[in-house]
Amino acid sequence: MSRSFDPDAIVWPEMRHPFRIHVRGLDTSVGSDGRASVYAAIRSLLSRRSPRGCAQGGCGLCAVRLIAGEVVLLGPMSASKLAVGGPDPARVLACRIASASDLVIELGESLLRLSGRPVGASDIEKQ
Amino acid sequence: MSVLRLGHVQLRVMNIDEAIEHYVNVIGMTVIARGSDGKAYLKCWDEWDAYSLILEPSDSAGLTHIAFKVAADADLDALADRIASSGADVEHLPAGSLHACGRTVAFRLPSGHQMILFAEKDGLGTDVGNLNPDPWPDSIHGIGAHWLDHLALVCEFDPARGLNTVADNAAFLRDVLDFKVTEQCLGGPDGSVMIAAFLTRTNTPHDIACVPGPSSGLHHIAFFLDDWNGILRAADIVAKSKKQPSLTPNRHGMTRGATFYMFDPSGNRNETFAGLGYLATADRPLVTWTEDQLDRGLFFLGGEDRTFVEVYS
């Protein structure tokens, strides 16, 4: 038996949150209390736990595609960062939205890379 | 004929009231004027010109222009000729086109960022005056930044397409505007690609830094503080506010500055930068960092990753 302590090996009981956020492509979901931002809710899925994005709607690091569900807007999102990759009405910045229902999202280019999953169409199409 | 120093930057902000609250109460600036177009003009206590920061209401974050002061009015024409000879489009604008400034010369750097030169800007004086001044004013508030020190531009960079506006900017600023390259980072397969450049017209390690990105933007604007104590106090003030993410105080390998980064409420990155770093006289040899040592160059004490380079407005 290993005596070393591995914080990543702890199995926490599932938190009871009112809404679930399903992350398509990672095939996993997290709870959301409907008050904190979607970005705060999904950060635990990233291989690097604390990427220092601006969390203020300006840098675009936390861009996701909102596939299904209702959200509340927490503040302005930079139009220039929403336009990265071409017009996409589903693109939102996760730091500026909170869940108002269960959600289905896809990670944007930066978060997909930070999630530690290979970036590529094949990875998304598998789902 | 010379560019003197950084004069001001104009930032886009998505909520002007929150932005003013940040730059006044956190950074420690003072609003000196509001435009009928909603713009706000701010200065630090230790600056003598009318302003060093313009906040512009917008639907995006980021940088509108950077402005440098030249030594004399005639320099504007001489530099405009050199800029035009380099192939850039030059625009001459009359006095008043920039608030409280004389006539200006505007053009775009190879990275696409707009740069403006001016010779005259109204003076307001520092908050301690010029006669037997105190070391700091009783009106000091927030972090109490001395002055806008430098800025870092994210420059479009895609060597696979033969695009490197970090190197293009460095060459333009050096050859056309007589900036000195103090430090560079070289990378790529044979270590010959310039991936970062630090340039100065003053005697500090940098007035402008150029770093690479998939598109051009603003990496940060930096405000000067005295020393490590100032950096710690700045970090305390931001941490106490519980409002915004920030990095831990650190030291740069490049430029040697003591540093602390935060974001304004639109996600424009601010730095507080302390210490001289070194005296960048004209004869100081160029310092080169290799890509394998880039992490130490960015944050000498460790603790950060390259997300730092990728996050910008």
Tab-separated table of C-alpha atoms in Angstrom:
chain	number	residue	atom	x	y	z
A	1	MET	CA	0.000	0.000	0.000
A	2	SER	CA	1.333	3.401	-0.943
A	3	ARG	CA	1.758	5.759	1.976
A	4	SER	CA	2.136	8.833	-0.199
A	5	PHE	CA	-0.696	11.295	-0.208
A	6	ASP	CA	-2.241	11.995	-3.595
A	7	PRO	CA	-4.846	14.756	-3.431
A	8	ASP	CA	-6.102	13.828	-6.893
A	9	ALA	CA	-6.941	10.318	-5.633
A	10	ILE	CA	-9.503	11.545	-3.120
A	11	VAL	CA	-13.030	10.579	-4.106
A	12	TRP	CA	-15.333	13.294	-2.850
A	13	PRO	CA	-19.039	12.624	-2.440
A	14	GLU	CA	-20.993	14.236	-5.254
A	15	MET	CA	-22.091	17.723	-4.377
A	16	ARG	CA	-25.829	18.353	-4.589
A	17	HIS	CA	-26.215	21.342	-6.853
A	18	PRO	CA	-29.440	22.370	-8.531
A	19	PHE	CA	-28.041	22.281	-12.064
A	20	ARG	CA	-25.703	19.977	-13.991
A	21	ILE	CA	-23.334	21.196	-16.694
A	22	HIS	CA	-22.553	18.459	-19.181
A	23	VAL	CA	-19.297	19.049	-21.028
A	24	ARG	CA	-19.559	17.472	-24.432
A	25	GLY	CA	-16.197	16.215	-25.663
A	26	LEU	CA	-14.971	15.383	-22.169
A	27	ASP	CA	-18.018	13.185	-21.607
A	28	THR	CA	-18.380	14.386	-18.055
A	29	SER	CA	-20.517	16.759	-16.055
A	30	VAL	CA	-20.200	19.015	-13.022
A	31	GLY	CA	-22.625	20.613	-10.629
A	32	SER	CA	-23.407	24.313	-10.603
A	33	ASP	CA	-25.111	26.273	-7.852
A	34	GLY	CA	-26.601	28.758	-10.301
A	35	ARG	CA	-24.756	31.680	-8.680
A	36	ALA	CA	-21.083	31.179	-9.458
A	37	SER	CA	-20.053	31.428	-13.084
A	38	VAL	CA	-20.013	28.444	-15.402
A	39	TYR	CA	-16.239	28.960	-15.621
A	40	ALA	CA	-15.910	28.555	-11.856
A	41	ALA	CA	-17.970	25.364	-12.080
A	42	ILE	CA	-15.940	23.722	-14.842
A	43	ARG	CA	-12.437	24.681	-13.671
A	44	SER	CA	-12.088	21.414	-11.782
A	45	LEU	CA	-12.053	19.645	-15.151
A	46	LEU	CA	-8.874	21.330	-16.309
A	47	SER	CA	-5.559	19.549	-16.025
A	48	ARG	CA	-4.023	22.821	-14.942
A	49	ARG	CA	-6.335	23.820	-12.142
A	50	SER	CA	-5.770	27.544	-12.069
A	51	PRO	CA	-5.253	29.016	-15.492
A	52	ARG	CA	-5.003	32.744	-14.873
A	53	GLY	CA	-7.601	34.043	-17.256
A	54	CYS	CA	-9.072	37.457	-16.584
A	55	ALA	CA	-12.469	36.090	-15.408
A	56	GLN	CA	-13.877	39.486	-16.434
A	57	GLY	CA	-15.090	38.811	-19.969
A	58	GLY	CA	-12.076	40.315	-21.688
A	59	CYS	CA	-9.480	37.674	-22.550
A	60	GLY	CA	-11.529	34.865	-24.093
A	61	LEU	CA	-9.611	32.042	-22.387
A	62	CYS	CA	-12.850	30.541	-21.037
A	63	ALA	CA	-14.808	30.613	-24.314
A	64	VAL	CA	-17.300	27.733	-24.662
A	65	ARG	CA	-20.144	26.841	-26.987
A	66	LEU	CA	-23.537	26.761	-25.327
A	67	ILE	CA	-25.315	23.805	-26.927
A	68	ALA	CA	-28.396	23.616	-24.716
A	69	GLY	CA	-29.832	25.270	-21.642
A	70	GLU	CA	-30.648	28.655	-20.170
A	71	VAL	CA	-28.080	31.017	-18.659
A	72	VAL	CA	-27.988	34.316	-16.818
A	73	LEU	CA	-25.546	36.941	-18.101
A	74	LEU	CA	-23.221	38.149	-15.311
A	75	GLY	CA	-21.557	40.996	-17.234
A	76	PRO	CA	-20.328	42.156	-20.631
A	77	MET	CA	-18.320	39.830	-22.887
A	78	SER	CA	-15.677	41.245	-25.220
A	79	ALA	CA	-17.120	41.281	-28.751
A	80	SER	CA	-13.657	40.796	-30.257
A	81	LYS	CA	-13.154	37.571	-28.277
A	82	LEU	CA	-16.627	36.278	-29.152
A	83	ALA	CA	-15.730	36.776	-32.827
A	84	VAL	CA	-12.566	34.613	-32.682
A	85	GLY	CA	-12.948	31.763	-35.167
A	86	GLY	CA	-15.730	33.503	-37.079
A	87	PRO	CA	-19.352	34.310	-36.245
A	88	ASP	CA	-20.827	31.706	-33.884
A	89	PRO	CA	-23.999	32.627	-31.970
A	90	ALA	CA	-23.370	29.706	-29.568
A	91	ARG	CA	-19.984	31.079	-28.426
A	92	VAL	CA	-20.037	32.607	-24.924
A	93	LEU	CA	-17.451	33.389	-22.249
A	94	ALA	CA	-18.039	31.024	-19.336
A	95	CYS	CA	-16.857	33.562	-16.747
A	96	ARG	CA	-19.799	35.805	-17.637
A	97	ILE	CA	-22.667	33.318	-17.479
A	98	ALA	CA	-24.340	31.355	-14.703
A	99	SER	CA	-26.597	28.334	-15.080
A	100	ALA	CA	-30.349	28.909	-15.047
A	101	SER	CA	-31.015	25.281	-16.055
A	102	ASP	CA	-29.046	22.145	-16.801
A	103	LEU	CA	-26.549	22.988	-19.538
A	104	VAL	CA	-24.732	21.232	-22.340
A	105	ILE	CA	-21.544	22.973	-23.406
A	106	GLU	CA	-18.480	22.345	-25.553
A	107	LEU	CA	-15.105	23.693	-24.469
A	108	GLY	CA	-13.553	26.329	-26.705
A	109	GLU	CA	-10.053	26.085	-28.144
A	110	SER	CA	-8.162	27.251	-25.038
A	111	LEU	CA	-10.080	25.267	-22.428
A	112	LEU	CA	-9.963	22.133	-24.570
A	113	ARG	CA	-6.186	22.371	-24.581
A	114	LEU	CA	-6.048	23.110	-20.836
A	115	SER	CA	-8.301	20.115	-20.187
A	116	GLY	CA	-5.401	17.943	-21.255
A	117	ARG	CA	-7.438	16.252	-23.990
A	118	PRO	CA	-6.057	16.123	-27.508
A	119	VAL	CA	-7.385	18.953	-29.625
A	120	GLY	CA	-8.935	17.854	-32.886
A	121	ALA	CA	-12.145	17.277	-34.705
A	122	SER	CA	-11.937	13.526	-34.189
A	123	ASP	CA	-11.998	14.000	-30.434
A	124	ILE	CA	-15.227	15.954	-30.652
A	125	GLU	CA	-16.876	13.749	-33.242
A	126	LYS	CA	-16.503	10.679	-31.062
A	127	GLN	CA	-19.192	11.980	-28.725
B	1	MET	CA	15.099	64.225	-33.616
B	2	SER	CA	13.864	61.737	-31.111
B	3	VAL	CA	11.043	59.939	-29.414
B	4	LEU	CA	11.218	60.970	-25.770
B	5	ARG	CA	9.047	58.560	-23.812
B	6	LEU	CA	5.685	56.839	-23.433
B	7	GLY	CA	2.937	59.462	-23.167
B	8	HIS	CA	-0.295	57.554	-22.746
B	9	VAL	CA	-2.355	54.566	-23.795
B	10	GLN	CA	-6.023	54.424	-24.761
B	11	LEU	CA	-7.826	51.298	-23.530
B	12	ARG	CA	-11.244	49.973	-24.496
B	13	VAL	CA	-13.431	49.101	-21.528
B	14	MET	CA	-16.848	47.482	-21.418
B	15	ASN	CA	-18.139	49.314	-18.329
B	16	ILE	CA	-16.708	52.800	-17.952
B	17	ASP	CA	-17.869	53.286	-14.360
B	18	GLU	CA	-16.300	50.028	-13.158
B	19	ALA	CA	-13.124	50.864	-15.083
B	20	ILE	CA	-12.845	54.304	-13.492
B	21	GLU	CA	-13.465	52.778	-10.065
B	22	HIS	CA	-10.564	50.359	-10.663
B	23	TYR	CA	-8.025	52.824	-12.028
B	24	VAL	CA	-8.840	55.386	-9.326
B	25	ASN	CA	-9.366	53.294	-6.207
B	26	VAL	CA	-7.048	50.355	-6.963
B	27	ILE	CA	-4.258	51.811	-9.143
B	28	GLY	CA	-4.495	55.206	-7.456
B	29	MET	CA	-5.010	57.458	-10.484
B	30	THR	CA	-7.148	60.614	-10.668
B	31	VAL	CA	-9.755	61.452	-13.315
B	32	ILE	CA	-8.775	64.813	-14.790
B	33	ALA	CA	-11.433	65.099	-17.518
B	34	ARG	CA	-14.443	63.368	-19.080
B	35	GLY	CA	-15.225	63.682	-22.787
B	36	SER	CA	-18.711	64.227	-24.196
B	37	ASP	CA	-18.114	60.872	-25.949
B	38	GLY	CA	-17.846	59.135	-22.584
B	39	LYS	CA	-14.053	58.847	-22.538
B	40	ALA	CA	-12.263	59.349	-19.235
B	41	TYR	CA	-8.765	60.849	-18.885
B	42	LEU	CA	-6.626	59.876	-15.894
B	43	LYS	CA	-3.189	60.559	-14.474
B	44	CYS	CA	-0.969	59.226	-11.701
B	45	TRP	CA	0.161	61.496	-8.859
B	46	ASP	CA	3.793	61.607	-10.012
B	47	GLU	CA	3.041	62.491	-13.640
B	48	TRP	CA	3.198	66.112	-14.786
B	49	ASP	CA	1.378	65.853	-18.118
B	50	ALA	CA	-2.422	66.079	-18.185
B	51	TYR	CA	-3.038	62.340	-18.495
B	52	SER	CA	-1.419	58.964	-19.181
B	53	LEU	CA	-4.547	56.829	-19.619
B	54	ILE	CA	-7.673	57.245	-21.731
B	55	LEU	CA	-10.576	54.882	-21.046
B	56	GLU	CA	-12.896	54.467	-24.020
B	57	PRO	CA	-16.358	52.875	-23.677
B	58	SER	CA	-16.568	49.898	-26.070
B	59	ASP	CA	-18.104	46.467	-26.601
B	60	SER	CA	-14.636	44.881	-26.404
B	61	ALA	CA	-11.603	45.060	-24.167
B	62	GLY	CA	-8.184	45.900	-25.563
B	63	LEU	CA	-5.992	48.666	-26.857
B	64	THR	CA	-6.989	51.538	-29.149
B	65	HIS	CA	-3.642	53.309	-29.421
B	66	ILE	CA	-0.338	54.012	-27.731
B	67	ALA	CA	1.110	57.522	-27.761
B	68	PHE	CA	4.730	58.605	-27.361
B	69	LYS	CA	5.989	62.109	-26.719
B	70	VAL	CA	8.718	63.490	-29.000
B	71	ALA	CA	11.257	66.087	-27.920
B	72	ALA	CA	10.162	68.971	-30.168
B	73	ASP	CA	7.422	69.890	-32.613
B	74	ALA	CA	9.773	69.733	-35.614
B	75	ASP	CA	10.556	66.105	-34.725
B	76	LEU	CA	7.015	65.200	-35.764
B	77	ASP	CA	7.720	66.085	-39.407
B	78	ALA	CA	11.165	64.497	-39.443
B	79	LEU	CA	9.864	61.265	-37.916
B	80	ALA	CA	6.785	61.283	-40.165
B	81	ASP	CA	9.123	61.346	-43.177
B	82	ARG	CA	11.113	58.413	-41.848
B	83	ILE	CA	7.956	56.445	-41.059
B	84	ALA	CA	6.535	57.126	-44.537
B	85	SER	CA	9.866	56.112	-46.121
B	86	SER	CA	9.616	52.788	-44.311
B	87	GLY	CA	6.358	52.131	-46.180
B	88	ALA	CA	3.828	52.836	-43.423
B	89	ASP	CA	0.834	55.128	-43.985
B	90	VAL	CA	1.174	58.310	-41.938
B	91	GLU	CA	-1.698	60.524	-40.882
B	92	HIS	CA	-1.190	64.112	-39.687
B	93	LEU	CA	-3.887	65.284	-37.269
B	94	PRO	CA	-4.399	68.836	-35.996
B	95	ALA	CA	-4.024	70.076	-32.428
B	96	GLY	CA	-6.949	69.029	-30.299
B	97	SER	CA	-7.690	65.823	-32.178
B	98	LEU	CA	-6.239	64.225	-29.062
B	99	HIS	CA	-7.586	65.890	-25.912
B	100	ALA	CA	-5.158	68.475	-24.492
B	101	CYS	CA	-2.501	67.626	-27.106
B	102	GLY	CA	-0.888	69.539	-29.933
B	103	ARG	CA	-0.775	68.167	-33.472
B	104	THR	CA	-0.078	64.487	-33.865
B	105	VAL	CA	1.333	61.944	-36.276
B	106	ALA	CA	-0.468	58.590	-36.385
B	107	PHE	CA	0.545	55.324	-38.030
B	108	ARG	CA	0.360	51.580	-37.489
B	109	LEU	CA	3.150	49.336	-36.275
B	110	PRO	CA	3.790	46.180	-38.336
B	111	SER	CA	1.684	44.334	-35.726
B	112	GLY	CA	-1.294	46.563	-36.581
B	113	HIS	CA	-1.311	48.520	-33.319
B	114	GLN	CA	-1.918	52.234	-33.763
B	115	MET	CA	0.918	54.449	-32.519
B	116	ILE	CA	0.619	58.226	-32.179
B	117	LEU	CA	3.415	60.759	-31.727
B	118	PHE	CA	2.840	64.148	-30.092
B	119	ALA	CA	5.156	66.934	-28.976
B	120	GLU	CA	2.857	68.916	-26.691
B	121	LYS	CA	0.356	67.965	-24.029
B	122	ASP	CA	-1.093	70.278	-21.387
B	123	GLY	CA	0.760	70.088	-18.104
B	124	LEU	CA	-0.951	69.738	-14.757
B	125	GLY	CA	2.104	69.158	-12.602
B	126	THR	CA	2.705	66.361	-10.160
B	127	ASP	CA	0.753	66.206	-6.908
B	128	VAL	CA	3.872	67.277	-4.980
B	129	GLY	CA	4.868	70.142	-7.244
B	130	ASN	CA	8.324	71.243	-8.330
B	131	LEU	CA	9.391	73.466	-5.439
B	132	ASN	CA	10.829	71.746	-2.387
B	133	PRO	CA	8.538	68.737	-3.046
B	134	ASP	CA	7.545	66.095	-0.529
B	135	PRO	CA	8.450	62.521	-1.533
B	136	TRP	CA	4.762	61.615	-1.886
B	137	PRO	CA	1.489	63.508	-1.570
B	138	ASP	CA	-1.094	63.304	1.220
B	139	SER	CA	-3.683	62.637	-1.516
B	140	ILE	CA	-2.151	59.229	-2.311
B	141	HIS	CA	-4.753	56.443	-2.540
B	142	GLY	CA	-5.001	52.776	-3.501
B	143	ILE	CA	-1.752	51.336	-4.800
B	144	GLY	CA	-0.550	54.879	-5.409
B	145	ALA	CA	1.223	54.143	-8.704
B	146	HIS	CA	3.871	56.709	-9.625
B	147	TRP	CA	3.462	56.656	-13.403
B	148	LEU	CA	2.601	54.591	-16.437
B	149	ASP	CA	5.901	52.791	-16.973
B	150	HIS	CA	5.606	50.603	-20.058
B	151	LEU	CA	3.289	48.348	-22.018
B	152	ALA	CA	3.451	44.976	-23.704
B	153	LEU	CA	1.900	44.347	-27.100
B	154	VAL	CA	0.773	40.927	-28.263
B	155	CYS	CA	1.953	40.760	-31.875
B	156	GLU	CA	0.554	38.412	-34.500
B	157	PHE	CA	2.944	35.499	-34.837
B	158	ASP	CA	2.712	32.460	-37.094
B	159	PRO	CA	6.118	31.350	-38.362
B	160	ALA	CA	4.479	28.588	-40.420
B	161	ARG	CA	2.969	31.360	-42.550
B	162	GLY	CA	6.171	33.398	-42.424
B	163	LEU	CA	4.495	35.902	-40.101
B	164	ASN	CA	6.457	37.323	-37.174
B	165	THR	CA	5.348	40.827	-36.220
B	166	VAL	CA	7.356	40.603	-32.979
B	167	ALA	CA	10.499	40.746	-35.107
B	168	ASP	CA	8.908	43.213	-37.538
B	169	ASN	CA	7.954	45.581	-34.700
B	170	ALA	CA	11.395	45.332	-33.130
B	171	ALA	CA	13.059	46.150	-36.451
B	172	PHE	CA	10.684	49.058	-37.115
B	173	LEU	CA	11.045	50.572	-33.659
B	174	ARG	CA	14.834	50.151	-33.763
B	175	ASP	CA	15.503	51.303	-37.327
B	176	VAL	CA	12.828	53.966	-37.826
B	177	LEU	CA	12.208	55.365	-34.331
B	178	ASP	CA	15.676	54.716	-32.830
B	179	PHE	CA	14.514	52.490	-29.984
B	180	LYS	CA	17.182	50.343	-28.321
B	181	VAL	CA	16.545	46.602	-28.095
B	182	THR	CA	17.602	45.724	-24.544
B	183	GLU	CA	16.576	42.052	-24.448
B	184	GLN	CA	15.282	39.441	-26.843
B	185	CYS	CA	14.112	35.841	-26.626
B	186	LEU	CA	15.086	33.593	-29.513
B	187	GLY	CA	13.407	30.290	-30.336
B	188	GLY	CA	12.343	28.040	-33.166
B	189	PRO	CA	14.086	24.969	-34.605
B	190	ASP	CA	17.488	26.641	-34.994
B	191	GLY	CA	17.094	29.296	-32.314
B	192	SER	CA	16.898	32.140	-34.783
B	193	VAL	CA	13.259	33.236	-34.450
B	194	MET	CA	12.674	36.344	-32.326
B	195	ILE	CA	9.764	35.459	-30.040
B	196	ALA	CA	9.975	38.403	-27.639
B	197	ALA	CA	11.603	41.823	-27.734
B	198	PHE	CA	12.115	44.554	-25.129
B	199	LEU	CA	12.668	48.070	-26.414
B	200	THR	CA	13.394	51.408	-24.812
B	201	ARG	CA	13.822	55.080	-25.634
B	202	THR	CA	14.496	56.014	-22.006
B	203	ASN	CA	17.077	54.515	-19.672
B	204	THR	CA	14.811	51.801	-18.296
B	205	PRO	CA	14.820	48.173	-19.505
B	206	HIS	CA	11.689	48.688	-21.593
B	207	ASP	CA	9.112	51.195	-22.723
B	208	ILE	CA	7.532	48.593	-25.025
B	209	ALA	CA	7.652	44.812	-24.974
B	210	CYS	CA	6.498	42.702	-27.923
B	211	VAL	CA	5.322	39.147	-27.301
B	212	PRO	CA	3.802	36.632	-29.736
B	213	GLY	CA	0.161	35.614	-30.127
B	214	PRO	CA	-2.317	34.253	-32.673
B	215	SER	CA	-3.717	37.770	-33.126
B	216	SER	CA	-2.514	41.222	-32.140
B	217	GLY	CA	-3.744	42.682	-28.864
B	218	LEU	CA	-2.748	44.112	-25.509
B	219	HIS	CA	-0.794	41.963	-23.067
B	220	HIS	CA	-0.563	44.561	-20.292
B	221	ILE	CA	0.061	48.134	-19.273
B	222	ALA	CA	2.428	48.610	-16.334
B	223	PHE	CA	2.583	51.165	-13.554
B	224	PHE	CA	5.743	52.019	-11.631
B	225	LEU	CA	6.180	51.400	-7.906
B	226	ASP	CA	9.270	51.974	-5.749
B	227	ASP	CA	10.132	48.534	-4.457
B	228	TRP	CA	9.097	45.095	-3.202
B	229	ASN	CA	7.151	46.648	-0.338
B	230	GLY	CA	5.046	48.515	-2.857
B	231	ILE	CA	4.484	45.297	-4.806
B	232	LEU	CA	3.370	43.433	-1.667
B	233	ARG	CA	1.049	46.260	-0.713
B	234	ALA	CA	-0.430	46.313	-4.237
B	235	ALA	CA	-1.063	42.566	-4.038
B	236	ASP	CA	-2.646	43.020	-0.593
B	237	ILE	CA	-4.992	45.690	-1.912
B	238	VAL	CA	-6.144	43.504	-4.800
B	239	ALA	CA	-6.472	40.375	-2.638
B	240	LYS	CA	-8.457	42.303	-0.011
B	241	SER	CA	-10.941	43.442	-2.650
B	242	LYS	CA	-11.751	39.769	-3.496
B	243	LYS	CA	-12.943	41.089	-6.826
B	244	GLN	CA	-10.439	39.972	-9.376
B	245	PRO	CA	-7.974	37.232	-10.182
B	246	SER	CA	-4.315	38.134	-9.995
B	247	LEU	CA	-0.914	36.486	-10.011
B	248	THR	CA	1.411	36.153	-7.034
B	249	PRO	CA	4.174	38.766	-6.682
B	250	ASN	CA	7.272	37.592	-8.508
B	251	ARG	CA	10.412	38.763	-10.256
B	252	HIS	CA	10.977	38.902	-13.975
B	253	GLY	CA	14.148	37.313	-15.304
B	254	MET	CA	13.807	39.561	-18.323
B	255	THR	CA	14.175	43.194	-17.174
B	256	ARG	CA	14.732	42.009	-13.531
B	257	GLY	CA	11.676	43.947	-12.352
B	258	ALA	CA	9.668	43.012	-9.270
B	259	THR	CA	6.177	42.403	-10.543
B	260	PHE	CA	2.530	41.879	-9.668
B	261	TYR	CA	-0.245	41.383	-12.235
B	262	MET	CA	-3.988	41.919	-11.994
B	263	PHE	CA	-6.849	42.575	-14.420
B	264	ASP	CA	-9.060	45.603	-14.788
B	265	PRO	CA	-12.838	44.942	-14.790
B	266	SER	CA	-12.814	44.478	-18.591
B	267	GLY	CA	-10.002	41.940	-18.506
B	268	ASN	CA	-7.228	44.296	-19.599
B	269	ARG	CA	-4.126	43.160	-17.735
B	270	ASN	CA	-2.387	45.648	-15.442
B	271	GLU	CA	1.078	45.216	-13.989
B	272	THR	CA	2.728	46.963	-11.098
B	273	PHE	CA	6.457	46.949	-11.805
B	274	ALA	CA	9.031	47.985	-9.229
B	275	GLY	CA	12.658	48.878	-9.331
B	276	LEU	CA	14.949	50.126	-12.054
B	277	GLY	CA	15.915	46.653	-13.280
B	278	TYR	CA	19.090	48.132	-14.713
B	279	LEU	CA	20.275	51.310	-16.363
B	280	ALA	CA	19.739	50.777	-20.087
B	281	THR	CA	22.333	53.137	-21.483
B	282	ALA	CA	22.907	53.171	-25.241
B	283	ASP	CA	26.100	51.094	-25.000
B	284	ARG	CA	24.597	48.336	-22.823
B	285	PRO	CA	25.015	44.989	-24.617
B	286	LEU	CA	21.930	43.160	-25.882
B	287	VAL	CA	20.709	40.401	-23.556
B	288	THR	CA	19.418	37.187	-25.171
B	289	TRP	CA	17.162	34.533	-23.620
B	290	THR	CA	16.784	31.129	-25.203
B	291	GLU	CA	13.329	29.577	-25.554
B	292	ASP	CA	14.161	26.712	-23.177
B	293	GLN	CA	14.722	29.316	-20.437
B	294	LEU	CA	11.623	31.374	-21.274
B	295	ASP	CA	9.742	30.350	-18.135
B	296	ARG	CA	12.572	31.716	-15.946
B	297	GLY	CA	12.733	34.800	-18.120
B	298	LEU	CA	9.043	35.476	-17.529
B	299	PHE	CA	8.817	34.527	-13.838
B	300	PHE	CA	12.227	33.962	-12.319
B	301	LEU	CA	10.807	32.627	-9.039
B	302	GLY	CA	8.529	30.125	-10.813
B	303	GLY	CA	4.933	29.333	-10.063
B	304	GLU	CA	3.306	30.379	-13.323
B	305	ASP	CA	2.832	28.720	-16.662
B	306	ARG	CA	2.644	29.922	-20.225
B	307	THR	CA	-1.075	30.573	-19.991
B	308	PHE	CA	0.323	33.938	-18.934
B	309	VAL	CA	1.422	34.623	-22.483
B	310	GLU	CA	-1.787	33.318	-24.032
B	311	VAL	CA	-4.210	35.443	-21.998
B	312	TYR	CA	-4.619	38.957	-23.383
B	313	SER	CA	-7.255	41.479	-24.390
